[in-house]
Amino acid sequence: MKMLPLFALALCVSTSAPLFAQATDFTLVNGTGNALGDLSIRRTGTAAWQPLGSAPAPDARQAVKFSNPDCAFDIQAQAGGQTLVWSGVNLCDVSVVTLRVAGGTPYAEYR
């Protein structure tokens, strides 16, 4: 009979952690090897792009002040006359996001 309350408490504790995850400040690294411009961000699944600030130079990094209760975002930038979009970038529980392009396909690495 005492096992049920302990099980319920354990279940609440184990499932509550994701409820507190949110995107916070991070360091953005330009690992594309190219200059990036017009850096912007939107919550994945929405249409409203918001300026994120200036993009770091190639192979440079910069601190980004950011806070949002969501985790998944799309990051967009201009590079070499084309628009690049890094989709579904997870900004929760990360401190560094490196933007890269391989074979013309944008992808992000996390630390």
Coordinates of C-alpha atoms in Angstrom, one line a residue:
M1 CA 0.0 0.0 0.0
K2 CA 2.9 2.4 0.7
M3 CA 4.4 1.7 -2.7
L4 CA 1.6 3.5 -4.6
P5 CA 2.4 7.0 -3.1
L6 CA 6.1 6.5 -3.7
F7 CA 5.5 5.4 -7.3
A8 CA 3.3 8.4 -7.9
L9 CA 5.9 10.8 -6.4
A10 CA 8.6 9.2 -8.6
L11 CA 6.4 9.5 -11.7
C12 CA 5.8 13.2 -11.0
V13 CA 9.5 13.9 -10.4
S14 CA 10.6 12.0 -13.5
T15 CA 8.1 13.7 -15.9
S16 CA 8.3 17.2 -14.5
A17 CA 11.8 18.1 -15.7
P18 CA 10.8 18.8 -19.4
L19 CA 8.1 21.2 -18.2
F20 CA 10.9 23.6 -17.0
A21 CA 13.0 23.4 -20.2
Q22 CA 13.3 26.6 -22.2
A23 CA 15.6 28.4 -24.6
T24 CA 18.0 30.7 -23.0
D25 CA 21.2 32.7 -23.9
F26 CA 23.6 30.8 -26.0
T27 CA 26.8 31.3 -28.1
L28 CA 26.3 31.2 -31.8
V29 CA 29.3 30.0 -33.9
N30 CA 29.4 30.6 -37.7
G31 CA 30.9 27.3 -38.8
T32 CA 29.8 27.8 -42.5
G33 CA 33.1 29.3 -43.7
N34 CA 31.0 32.1 -45.3
A35 CA 29.8 35.6 -44.2
L36 CA 26.2 35.5 -42.9
G37 CA 23.8 38.4 -43.1
D38 CA 20.2 39.1 -42.0
L39 CA 20.3 36.6 -39.2
S40 CA 16.7 35.9 -37.9
I41 CA 14.9 33.4 -35.8
R42 CA 11.3 32.0 -35.5
R43 CA 9.7 29.3 -33.4
T44 CA 9.5 26.2 -35.5
G45 CA 6.0 25.9 -37.1
T46 CA 5.4 29.7 -37.2
A47 CA 5.8 32.2 -39.9
A48 CA 7.0 35.3 -38.0
W49 CA 10.8 35.8 -38.4
Q50 CA 12.4 38.1 -35.8
P51 CA 15.9 39.6 -36.1
L52 CA 18.4 37.8 -34.0
G53 CA 21.2 40.4 -34.3
S54 CA 24.3 40.5 -36.4
A55 CA 25.9 37.2 -37.4
P56 CA 29.4 36.3 -36.3
A57 CA 32.1 36.4 -39.0
P58 CA 33.2 33.1 -40.5
D59 CA 34.7 30.8 -37.8
A60 CA 33.8 33.4 -35.1
R61 CA 31.4 33.2 -32.2
Q62 CA 29.1 35.6 -30.5
A63 CA 26.9 35.6 -27.4
V64 CA 23.2 35.8 -28.1
K65 CA 20.8 37.1 -25.5
F66 CA 17.6 35.0 -25.8
S67 CA 14.8 33.7 -23.7
N68 CA 11.8 31.8 -24.8
P69 CA 9.6 29.1 -23.2
D70 CA 9.9 26.9 -26.3
C71 CA 12.8 24.8 -27.5
A72 CA 12.6 24.3 -31.3
F73 CA 13.5 27.2 -33.5
D74 CA 14.5 27.9 -37.1
I75 CA 17.4 30.1 -37.8
Q76 CA 17.7 31.9 -41.1
A77 CA 20.6 33.9 -42.7
Q78 CA 21.7 35.1 -46.1
A79 CA 24.9 33.7 -47.5
G80 CA 26.3 34.2 -51.0
G81 CA 23.0 35.5 -52.3
Q82 CA 20.9 32.6 -51.0
T83 CA 18.8 32.1 -48.0
L84 CA 19.8 29.3 -45.6
V85 CA 17.5 27.9 -43.0
W86 CA 18.6 25.7 -40.1
S87 CA 15.3 24.0 -39.1
G88 CA 14.3 22.6 -35.8
V89 CA 17.3 24.0 -33.8
N90 CA 17.0 22.9 -30.2
L91 CA 17.9 25.8 -28.0
C92 CA 17.1 24.1 -24.7
D93 CA 19.8 22.8 -22.5
V94 CA 22.6 23.9 -24.9
S95 CA 25.3 26.6 -24.5
V96 CA 26.8 26.6 -27.9
V97 CA 25.1 26.3 -31.4
T98 CA 27.4 25.9 -34.4
L99 CA 25.8 26.6 -37.8
R100 CA 27.3 24.5 -40.6
V101 CA 26.6 23.7 -44.2
A102 CA 27.5 20.4 -45.9
G103 CA 26.7 19.8 -49.6
G104 CA 24.4 22.8 -49.6
T105 CA 22.4 21.5 -46.6
P106 CA 22.4 23.6 -43.4
Y107 CA 22.7 21.7 -40.1
A108 CA 23.5 22.7 -36.5
E109 CA 25.8 21.1 -33.9
Y110 CA 25.2 21.5 -30.2
R111 CA 27.3 21.7 -27.1

